[in-house]
PDB file of C-alpha atoms in Angstrom:
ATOM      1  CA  UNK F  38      -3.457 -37.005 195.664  1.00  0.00           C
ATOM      2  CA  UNK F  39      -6.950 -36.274 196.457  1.00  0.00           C
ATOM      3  CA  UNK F  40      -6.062 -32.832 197.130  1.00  0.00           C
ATOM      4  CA  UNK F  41      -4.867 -31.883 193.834  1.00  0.00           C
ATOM      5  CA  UNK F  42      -7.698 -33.751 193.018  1.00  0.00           C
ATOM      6  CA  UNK F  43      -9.866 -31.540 194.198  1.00  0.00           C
ATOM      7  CA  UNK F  44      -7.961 -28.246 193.526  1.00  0.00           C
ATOM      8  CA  UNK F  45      -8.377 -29.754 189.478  1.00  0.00           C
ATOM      9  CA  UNK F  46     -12.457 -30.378 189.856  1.00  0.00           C
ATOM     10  CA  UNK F  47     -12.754 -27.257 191.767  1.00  0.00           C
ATOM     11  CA  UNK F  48     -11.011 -24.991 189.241  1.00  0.00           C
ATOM     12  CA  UNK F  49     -12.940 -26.976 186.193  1.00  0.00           C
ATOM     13  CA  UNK F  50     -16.093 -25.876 188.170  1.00  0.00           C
ATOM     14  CA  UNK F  51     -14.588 -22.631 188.647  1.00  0.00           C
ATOM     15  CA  UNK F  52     -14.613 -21.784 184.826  1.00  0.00           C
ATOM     16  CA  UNK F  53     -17.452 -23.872 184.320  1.00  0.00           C
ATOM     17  CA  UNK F  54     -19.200 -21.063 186.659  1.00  0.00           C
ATOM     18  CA  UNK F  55     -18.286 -17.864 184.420  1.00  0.00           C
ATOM     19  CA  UNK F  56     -21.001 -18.887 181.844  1.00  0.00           C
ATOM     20  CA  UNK F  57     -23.205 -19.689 184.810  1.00  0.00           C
ATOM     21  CA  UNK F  58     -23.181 -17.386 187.319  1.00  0.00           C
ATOM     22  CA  UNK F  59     -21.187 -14.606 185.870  1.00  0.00           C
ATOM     23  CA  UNK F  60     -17.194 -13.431 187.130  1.00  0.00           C
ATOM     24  CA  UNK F  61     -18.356 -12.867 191.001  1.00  0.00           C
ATOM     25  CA  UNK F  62     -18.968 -16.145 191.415  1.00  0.00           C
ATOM     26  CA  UNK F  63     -15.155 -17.394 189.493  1.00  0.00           C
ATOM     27  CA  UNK F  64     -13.504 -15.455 191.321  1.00  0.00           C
ATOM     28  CA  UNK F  65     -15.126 -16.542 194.681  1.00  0.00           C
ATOM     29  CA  UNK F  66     -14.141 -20.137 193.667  1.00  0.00           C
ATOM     30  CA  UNK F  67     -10.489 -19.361 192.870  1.00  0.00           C
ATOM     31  CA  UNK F  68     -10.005 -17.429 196.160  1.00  0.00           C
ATOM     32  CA  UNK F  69     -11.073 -20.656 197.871  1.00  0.00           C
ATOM     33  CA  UNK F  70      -8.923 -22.646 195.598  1.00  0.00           C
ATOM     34  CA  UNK F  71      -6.138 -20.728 196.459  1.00  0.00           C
ATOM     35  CA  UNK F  72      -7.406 -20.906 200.610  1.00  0.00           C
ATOM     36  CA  UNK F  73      -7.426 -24.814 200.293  1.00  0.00           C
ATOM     37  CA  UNK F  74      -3.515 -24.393 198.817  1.00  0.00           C
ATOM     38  CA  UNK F  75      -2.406 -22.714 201.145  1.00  0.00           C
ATOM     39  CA  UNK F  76      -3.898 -24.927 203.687  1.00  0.00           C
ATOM     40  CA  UNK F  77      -2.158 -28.191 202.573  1.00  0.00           C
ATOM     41  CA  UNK F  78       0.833 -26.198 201.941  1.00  0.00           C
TER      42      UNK F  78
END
């Protein structure tokens, strides 16, 4: 539960972060999305 959790507030932050700090940084937060996925998987 608090993983997916997590995953959700991490990949709100992720898109959040486009208008912030440009693609780089989006798709640095959705490879480590995925990373924490794959570790409770």
């Amino acid at each position: 539960m608090l993983g997916l959790l997590l995953i959700l507030v991490t990949h709100l932050f992720s898109e959040f972060s486009v208008f912030v700090f440009g693609d780089f940084f989006s798709s640095f937060l959705d490879n480590a999305t995925h990373a924490i996925l794959s570790s409770l998987n």
